[in-house]
Tab-separated table of C-alpha atoms and ligand atoms in Angstrom:
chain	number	residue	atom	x	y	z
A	299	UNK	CA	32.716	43.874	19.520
A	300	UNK	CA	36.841	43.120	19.453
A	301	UNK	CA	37.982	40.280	20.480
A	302	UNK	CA	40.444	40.860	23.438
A	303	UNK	CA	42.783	38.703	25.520
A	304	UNK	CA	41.494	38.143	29.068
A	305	UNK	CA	43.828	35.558	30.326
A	306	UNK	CA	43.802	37.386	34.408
A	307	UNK	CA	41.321	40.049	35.254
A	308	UNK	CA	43.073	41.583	38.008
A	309	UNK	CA	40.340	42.871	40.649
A	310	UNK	CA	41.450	46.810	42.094
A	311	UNK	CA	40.008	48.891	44.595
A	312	UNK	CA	38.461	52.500	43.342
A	313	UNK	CA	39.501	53.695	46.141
A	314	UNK	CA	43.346	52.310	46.316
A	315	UNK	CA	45.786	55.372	43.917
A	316	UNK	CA	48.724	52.895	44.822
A	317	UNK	CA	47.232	49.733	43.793
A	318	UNK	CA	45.371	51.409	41.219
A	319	UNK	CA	49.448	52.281	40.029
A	320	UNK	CA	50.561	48.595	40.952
A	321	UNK	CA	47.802	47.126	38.822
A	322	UNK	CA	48.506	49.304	35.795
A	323	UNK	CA	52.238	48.162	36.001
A	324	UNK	CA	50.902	44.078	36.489
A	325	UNK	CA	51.214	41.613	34.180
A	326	UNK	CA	47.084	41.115	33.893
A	327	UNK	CA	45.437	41.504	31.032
A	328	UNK	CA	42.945	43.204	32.258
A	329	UNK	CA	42.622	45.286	35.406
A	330	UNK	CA	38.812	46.340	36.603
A	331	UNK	CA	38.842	49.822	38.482
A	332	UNK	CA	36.261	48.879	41.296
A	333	UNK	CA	34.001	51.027	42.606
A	334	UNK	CA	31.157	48.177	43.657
A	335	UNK	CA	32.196	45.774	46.896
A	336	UNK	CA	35.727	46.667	47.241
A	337	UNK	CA	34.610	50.223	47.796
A	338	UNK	CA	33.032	50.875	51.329
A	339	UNK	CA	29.711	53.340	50.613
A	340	UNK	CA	31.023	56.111	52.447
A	341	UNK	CA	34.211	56.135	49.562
A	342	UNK	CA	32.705	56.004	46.645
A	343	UNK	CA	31.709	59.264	45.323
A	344	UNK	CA	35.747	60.334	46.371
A	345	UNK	CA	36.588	56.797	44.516
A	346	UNK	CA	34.885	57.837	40.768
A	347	UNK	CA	37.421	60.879	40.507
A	348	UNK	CA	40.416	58.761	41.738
A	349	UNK	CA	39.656	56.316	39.476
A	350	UNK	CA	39.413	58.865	36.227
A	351	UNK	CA	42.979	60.189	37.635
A	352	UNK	CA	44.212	56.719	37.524
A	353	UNK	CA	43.030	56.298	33.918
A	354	UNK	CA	44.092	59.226	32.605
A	355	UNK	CA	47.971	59.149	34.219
A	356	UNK	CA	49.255	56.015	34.716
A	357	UNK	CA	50.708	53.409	31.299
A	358	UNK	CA	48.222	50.719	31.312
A	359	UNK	CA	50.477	49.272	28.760
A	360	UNK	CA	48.115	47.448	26.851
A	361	UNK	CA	45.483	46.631	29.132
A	362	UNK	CA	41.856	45.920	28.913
A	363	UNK	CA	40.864	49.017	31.156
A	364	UNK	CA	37.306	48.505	33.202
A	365	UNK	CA	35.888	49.887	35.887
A	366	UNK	CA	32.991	48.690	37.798
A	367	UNK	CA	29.841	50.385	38.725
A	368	UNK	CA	27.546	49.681	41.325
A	369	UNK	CA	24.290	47.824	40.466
A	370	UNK	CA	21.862	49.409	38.448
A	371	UNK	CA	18.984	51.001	40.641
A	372	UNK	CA	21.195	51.778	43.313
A	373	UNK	CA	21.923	54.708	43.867
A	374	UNK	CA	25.056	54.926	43.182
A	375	UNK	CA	25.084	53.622	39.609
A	376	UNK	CA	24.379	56.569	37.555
A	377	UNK	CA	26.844	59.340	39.008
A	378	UNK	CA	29.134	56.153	38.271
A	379	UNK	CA	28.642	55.813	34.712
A	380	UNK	CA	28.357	60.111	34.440
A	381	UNK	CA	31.273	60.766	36.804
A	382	UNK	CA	33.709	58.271	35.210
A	383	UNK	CA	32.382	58.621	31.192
A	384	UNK	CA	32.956	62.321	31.687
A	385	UNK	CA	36.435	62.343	32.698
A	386	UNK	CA	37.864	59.161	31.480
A	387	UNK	CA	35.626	58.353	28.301
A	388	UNK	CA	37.776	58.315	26.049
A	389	UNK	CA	40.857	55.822	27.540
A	390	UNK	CA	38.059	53.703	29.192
A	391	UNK	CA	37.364	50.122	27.327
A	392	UNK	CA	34.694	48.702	29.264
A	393	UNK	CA	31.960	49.400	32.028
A	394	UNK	CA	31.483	46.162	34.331
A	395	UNK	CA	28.401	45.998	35.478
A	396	UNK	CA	27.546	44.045	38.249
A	397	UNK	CA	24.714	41.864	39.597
A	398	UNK	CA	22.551	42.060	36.033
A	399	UNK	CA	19.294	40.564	36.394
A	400	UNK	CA	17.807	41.090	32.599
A	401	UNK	CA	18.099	42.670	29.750
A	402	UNK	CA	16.723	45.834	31.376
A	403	UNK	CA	19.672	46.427	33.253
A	404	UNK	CA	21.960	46.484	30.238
A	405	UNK	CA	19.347	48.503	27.938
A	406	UNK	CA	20.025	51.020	31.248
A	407	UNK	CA	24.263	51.480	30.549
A	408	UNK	CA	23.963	51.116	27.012
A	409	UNK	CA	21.636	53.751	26.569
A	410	UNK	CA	23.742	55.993	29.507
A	411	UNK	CA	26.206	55.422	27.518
A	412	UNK	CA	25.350	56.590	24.689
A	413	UNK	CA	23.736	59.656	26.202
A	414	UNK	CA	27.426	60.667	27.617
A	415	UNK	CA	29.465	59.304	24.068
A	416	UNK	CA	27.371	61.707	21.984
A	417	UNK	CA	27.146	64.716	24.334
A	418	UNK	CA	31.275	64.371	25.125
A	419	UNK	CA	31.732	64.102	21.450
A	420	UNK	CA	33.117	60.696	21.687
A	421	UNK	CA	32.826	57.830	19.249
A	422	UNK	CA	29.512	56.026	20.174
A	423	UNK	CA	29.230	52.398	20.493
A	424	UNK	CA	32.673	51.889	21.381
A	425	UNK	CA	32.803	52.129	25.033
A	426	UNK	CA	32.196	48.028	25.949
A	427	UNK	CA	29.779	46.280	28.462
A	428	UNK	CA	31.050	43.061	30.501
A	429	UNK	CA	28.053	41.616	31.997
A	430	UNK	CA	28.175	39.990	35.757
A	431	UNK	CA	26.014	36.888	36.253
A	432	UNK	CA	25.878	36.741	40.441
A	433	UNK	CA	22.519	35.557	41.271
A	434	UNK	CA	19.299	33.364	40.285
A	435	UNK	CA	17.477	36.248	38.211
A	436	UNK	CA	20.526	36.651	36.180
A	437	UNK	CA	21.565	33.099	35.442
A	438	UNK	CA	17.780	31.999	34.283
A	439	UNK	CA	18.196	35.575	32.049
A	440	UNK	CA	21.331	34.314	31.245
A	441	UNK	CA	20.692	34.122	27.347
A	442	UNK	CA	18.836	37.423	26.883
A	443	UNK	CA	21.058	39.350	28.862
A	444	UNK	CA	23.949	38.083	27.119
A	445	UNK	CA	22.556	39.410	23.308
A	446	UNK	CA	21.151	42.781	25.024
A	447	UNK	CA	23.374	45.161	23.735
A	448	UNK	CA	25.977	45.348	20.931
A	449	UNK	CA	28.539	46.490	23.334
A	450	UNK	CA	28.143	43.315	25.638
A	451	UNK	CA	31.728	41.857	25.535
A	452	UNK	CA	31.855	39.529	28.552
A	453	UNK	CA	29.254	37.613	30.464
A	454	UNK	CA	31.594	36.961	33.793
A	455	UNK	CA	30.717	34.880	37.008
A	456	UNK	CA	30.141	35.953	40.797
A	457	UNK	CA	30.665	33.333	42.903
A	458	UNK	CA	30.557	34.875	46.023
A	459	UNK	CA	27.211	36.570	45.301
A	460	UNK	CA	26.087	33.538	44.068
A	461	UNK	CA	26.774	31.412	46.540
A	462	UNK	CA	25.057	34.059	49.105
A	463	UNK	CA	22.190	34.530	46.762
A	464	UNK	CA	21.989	30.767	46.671
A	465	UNK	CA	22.109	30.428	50.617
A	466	UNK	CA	24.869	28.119	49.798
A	467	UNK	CA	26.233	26.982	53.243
A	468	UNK	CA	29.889	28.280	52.392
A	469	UNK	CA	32.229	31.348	53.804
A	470	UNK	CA	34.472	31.380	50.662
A	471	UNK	CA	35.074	30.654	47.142
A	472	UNK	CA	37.953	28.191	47.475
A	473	UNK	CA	37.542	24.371	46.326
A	474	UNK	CA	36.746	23.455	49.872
A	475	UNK	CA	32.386	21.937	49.668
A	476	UNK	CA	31.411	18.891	51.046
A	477	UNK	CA	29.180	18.900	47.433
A	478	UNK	CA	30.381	15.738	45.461
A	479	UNK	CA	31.415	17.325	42.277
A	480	UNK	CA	31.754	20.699	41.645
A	481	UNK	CA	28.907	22.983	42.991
A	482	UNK	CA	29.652	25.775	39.748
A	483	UNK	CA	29.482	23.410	37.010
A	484	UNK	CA	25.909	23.853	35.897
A	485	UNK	CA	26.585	27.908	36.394
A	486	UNK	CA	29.931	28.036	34.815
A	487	UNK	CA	28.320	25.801	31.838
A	488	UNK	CA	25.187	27.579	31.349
A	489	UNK	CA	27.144	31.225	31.319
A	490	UNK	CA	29.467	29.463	28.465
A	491	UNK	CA	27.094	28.671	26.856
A	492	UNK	CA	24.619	31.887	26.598
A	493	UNK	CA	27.923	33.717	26.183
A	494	UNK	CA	29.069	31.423	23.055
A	495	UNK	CA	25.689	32.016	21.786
A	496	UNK	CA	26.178	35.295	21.680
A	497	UNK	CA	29.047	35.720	20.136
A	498	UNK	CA	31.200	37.516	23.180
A	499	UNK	CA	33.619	36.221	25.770
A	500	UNK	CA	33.353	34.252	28.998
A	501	UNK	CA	35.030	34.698	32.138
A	502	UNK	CA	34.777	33.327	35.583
A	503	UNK	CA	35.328	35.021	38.837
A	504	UNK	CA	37.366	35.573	41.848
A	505	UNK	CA	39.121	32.784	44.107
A	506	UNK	CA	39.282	34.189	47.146
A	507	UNK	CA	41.686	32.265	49.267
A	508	UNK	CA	44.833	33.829	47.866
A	509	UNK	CA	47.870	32.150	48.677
A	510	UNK	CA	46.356	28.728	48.024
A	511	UNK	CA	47.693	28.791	44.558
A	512	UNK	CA	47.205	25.077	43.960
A	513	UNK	CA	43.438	25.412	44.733
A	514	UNK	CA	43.270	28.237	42.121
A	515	UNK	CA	44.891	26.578	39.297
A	516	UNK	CA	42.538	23.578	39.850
A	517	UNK	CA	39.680	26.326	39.343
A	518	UNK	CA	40.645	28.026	36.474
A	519	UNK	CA	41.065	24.598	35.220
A	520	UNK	CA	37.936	23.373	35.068
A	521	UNK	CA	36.589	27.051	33.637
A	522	UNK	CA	39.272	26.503	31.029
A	523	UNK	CA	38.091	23.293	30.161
A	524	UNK	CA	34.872	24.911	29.717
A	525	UNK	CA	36.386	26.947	27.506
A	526	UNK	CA	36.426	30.039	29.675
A	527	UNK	CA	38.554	32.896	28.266
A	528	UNK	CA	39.825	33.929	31.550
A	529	UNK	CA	39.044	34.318	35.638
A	530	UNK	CA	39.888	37.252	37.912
A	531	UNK	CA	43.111	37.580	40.068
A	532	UNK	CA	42.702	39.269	43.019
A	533	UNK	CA	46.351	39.317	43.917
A	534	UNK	CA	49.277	39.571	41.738
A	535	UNK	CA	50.426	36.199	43.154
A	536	UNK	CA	47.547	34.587	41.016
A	537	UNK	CA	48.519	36.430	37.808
A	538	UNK	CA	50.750	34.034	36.260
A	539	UNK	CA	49.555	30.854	37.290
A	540	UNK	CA	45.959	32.374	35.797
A	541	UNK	CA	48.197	33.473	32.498
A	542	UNK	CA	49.441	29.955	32.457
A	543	UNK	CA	46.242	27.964	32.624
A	544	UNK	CA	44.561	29.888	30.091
A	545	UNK	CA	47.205	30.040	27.549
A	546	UNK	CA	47.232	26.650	25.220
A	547	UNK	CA	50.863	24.778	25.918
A	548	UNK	CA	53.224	24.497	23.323
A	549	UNK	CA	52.493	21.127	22.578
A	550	UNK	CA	49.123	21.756	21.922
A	551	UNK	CA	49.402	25.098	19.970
A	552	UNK	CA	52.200	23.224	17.813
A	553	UNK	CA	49.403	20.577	17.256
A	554	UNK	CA	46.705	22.770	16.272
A	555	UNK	CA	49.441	24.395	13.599
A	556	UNK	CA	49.846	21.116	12.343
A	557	UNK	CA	46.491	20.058	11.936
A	558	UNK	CA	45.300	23.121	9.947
A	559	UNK	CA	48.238	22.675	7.766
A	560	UNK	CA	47.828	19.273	6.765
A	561	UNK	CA	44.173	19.934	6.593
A	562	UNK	CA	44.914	22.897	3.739
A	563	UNK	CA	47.365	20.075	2.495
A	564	UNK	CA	44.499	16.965	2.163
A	565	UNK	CA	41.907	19.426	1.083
A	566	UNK	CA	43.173	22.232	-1.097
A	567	UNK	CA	46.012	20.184	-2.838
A	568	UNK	CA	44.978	16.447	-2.790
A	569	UNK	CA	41.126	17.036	-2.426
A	570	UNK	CA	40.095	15.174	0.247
A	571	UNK	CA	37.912	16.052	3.024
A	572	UNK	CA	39.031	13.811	5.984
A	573	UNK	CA	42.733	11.931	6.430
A	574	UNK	CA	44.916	10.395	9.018
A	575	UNK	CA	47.463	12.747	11.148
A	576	UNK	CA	49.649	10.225	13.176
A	577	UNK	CA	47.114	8.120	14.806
A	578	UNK	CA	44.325	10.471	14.530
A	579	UNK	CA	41.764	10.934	11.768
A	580	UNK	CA	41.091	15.192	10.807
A	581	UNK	CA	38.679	16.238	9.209
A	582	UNK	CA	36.228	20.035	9.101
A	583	UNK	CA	35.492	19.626	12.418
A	584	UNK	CA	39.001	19.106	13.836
A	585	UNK	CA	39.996	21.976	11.884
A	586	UNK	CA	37.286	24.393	14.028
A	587	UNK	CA	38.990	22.622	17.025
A	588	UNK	CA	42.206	23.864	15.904
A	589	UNK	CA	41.549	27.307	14.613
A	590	UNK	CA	40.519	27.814	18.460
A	591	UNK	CA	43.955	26.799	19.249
A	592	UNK	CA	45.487	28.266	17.117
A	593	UNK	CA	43.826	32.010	17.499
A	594	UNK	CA	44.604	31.662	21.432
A	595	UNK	CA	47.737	30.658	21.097
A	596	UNK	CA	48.938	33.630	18.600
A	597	UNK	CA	46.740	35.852	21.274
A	598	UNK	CA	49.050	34.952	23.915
A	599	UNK	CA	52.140	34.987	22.316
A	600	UNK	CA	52.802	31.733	20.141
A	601	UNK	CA	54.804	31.077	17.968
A	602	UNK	CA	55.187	27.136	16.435
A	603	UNK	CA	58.169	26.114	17.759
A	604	UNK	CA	59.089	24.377	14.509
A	605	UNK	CA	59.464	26.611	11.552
A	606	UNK	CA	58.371	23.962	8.862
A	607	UNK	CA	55.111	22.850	10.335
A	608	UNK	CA	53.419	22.501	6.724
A	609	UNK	CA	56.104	20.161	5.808
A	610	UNK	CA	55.832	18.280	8.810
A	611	UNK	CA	52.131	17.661	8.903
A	612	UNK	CA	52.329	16.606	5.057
A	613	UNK	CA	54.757	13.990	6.205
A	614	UNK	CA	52.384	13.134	8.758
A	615	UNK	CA	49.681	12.251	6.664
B	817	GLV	C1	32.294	38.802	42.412
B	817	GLV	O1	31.823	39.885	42.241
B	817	GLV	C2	31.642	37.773	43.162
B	817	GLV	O2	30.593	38.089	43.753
B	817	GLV	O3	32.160	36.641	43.182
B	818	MG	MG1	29.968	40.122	43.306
């Protein structure tokens, strides 16, 4: 499955045409077309064809493109996956799929999926699953659901079901618990972890009290140090402090550049496996470090800001 940049996953109502247009012109990079919570029940089946109209005419300009479906079994989730497939198939990247329990509920899309792919004549397989992790069935099915279909891209977070599925005694997602420590770490961990294992992408959810901007960074922090590719924005106000947090800084980017070149330098040209760069010592494993780095950084934009890094790092040495 690619490999895409999911910095912000910007949150839109299904039933919204003008934010539906806003989000398309944001600077996310990836906007999910909702037609699960943010949807009231009565607006839904009017949503699905607003939401194929919204695919089909507006630039996403580059965009991960995803829309959500309600949860499998309800009975809204099929005429989702038909209604949407059929009209918007082809310029759709992903189906979101919320409140997964097991590997059941993914066999369910993929095999929809495929169903609609080969009777629309469209390319099968390539139409992507992200995977939401919201509750207590899904996070001890964490692993299996996460290697349950080759289109599985994303294993992403629900806090706010969580925390209700949990009985957690909260009202909202900010950083505000009387918990000593933080209350998602073992969920956020455990979700990086099956995801990793699988070989797809990680991404955490929504932060709901929107103009407390300080409060979000400090969350997307700690799923970045988790090594999170990304959260969801709910506003455009959270966009580019989200962008921000999960792109490396310069510093570091220029640092992983380094380290790979004098790496190449100590092993392909002076044959040894593990030397001294500055104060630190480098070696295989500090290369993998890098490589992250490095791939992240070029994802985002990168460039080393110094245009002889090779040279550099062999001075370093
Ligand atoms: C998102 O869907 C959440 O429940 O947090
Ligand atoms: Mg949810």
């Amino acid at each position: 499955m690619p490999w895409r940049l999911r910095r912000s996953v910007l949150a839109c109502p299904g039933s919204n045409p003008r934010m539906m247009e806003k989000a398309a012109a944001s600077a996310a990079d990836e906007v999910f077309l909702d037609l699960e919570d943010a949807c009231a029940p009565m607006e839904k089946p009017a949503a699905r064809g607003r939401i194929v109209e919204a695919l089909r005419s507006h630039d996403w300009q580059g965009k991960v493109r995803v829309v959500r479906i309600n949860q499998v079994g309800s009975r809204f989730a099929l005429d989702d996956i038909r209604e949407v497939v059929s009209g918007a198939g082809d310029v759709l990247d992903c189906v979101m799929v919320p409140k997964v329990q097991n590997a059941g509920d993914i066999a369910f899309v993929d095999r929809a999926l495929g169903s609609l792919e080969q009777g629309l004549g469209l390319e099968v397989g390539r139409i992507g699953i992200e995977a939401q992790v919201e509750d207590a069935q899904g996070l001890t099915n964490a692993e299996q659901i996460a290697s349950a279909s080759p289109r599985l891209e994303t294993i992403t977070y629900g806090p706010a079901d969580f925390s209700a599925a949990m009985h957690f005694p909260n009202l909202t997602v900010a950083n505000s618990y009387s918990y000593p420590g933080d209350i998602f770490h073992y969920v956020l961990f455990k979700l990086a972890v099956a995801a990793r294992a699988a070989g797809i992408q990680v991404v955490d959810g929504p932060y709901l009290a929107i103009r407390d901007i300080e409060g979000f960074r400090d969350a997307a922090g700690r799923s970045a140090a988790l090594g999170y590719d990304g959260k969801w924005v709910l506003h455009p106000g959270q966009i580019e402090a989200c962008n921000e947090v999960f792109t490396p800084s310069q510093t570091d980017f220029d640092k992983a550049v380094q380290i790979l070149a004098a790496y190449r330098h100590a092993t392909e040209v002076e044959g040894r496996g593990a030397v001294m760069l500055g104060d630190e010592m480098i070696d295989e494993a500090s290369r993998k470090m890098a490589v992250q780095f490095e791939a992240r950084g070029r994802a985002a934009g990168l460039t080393p800001s110094s245009r002889d890094a090779t040279a550099e790092a062999v001075a370093g040495v």
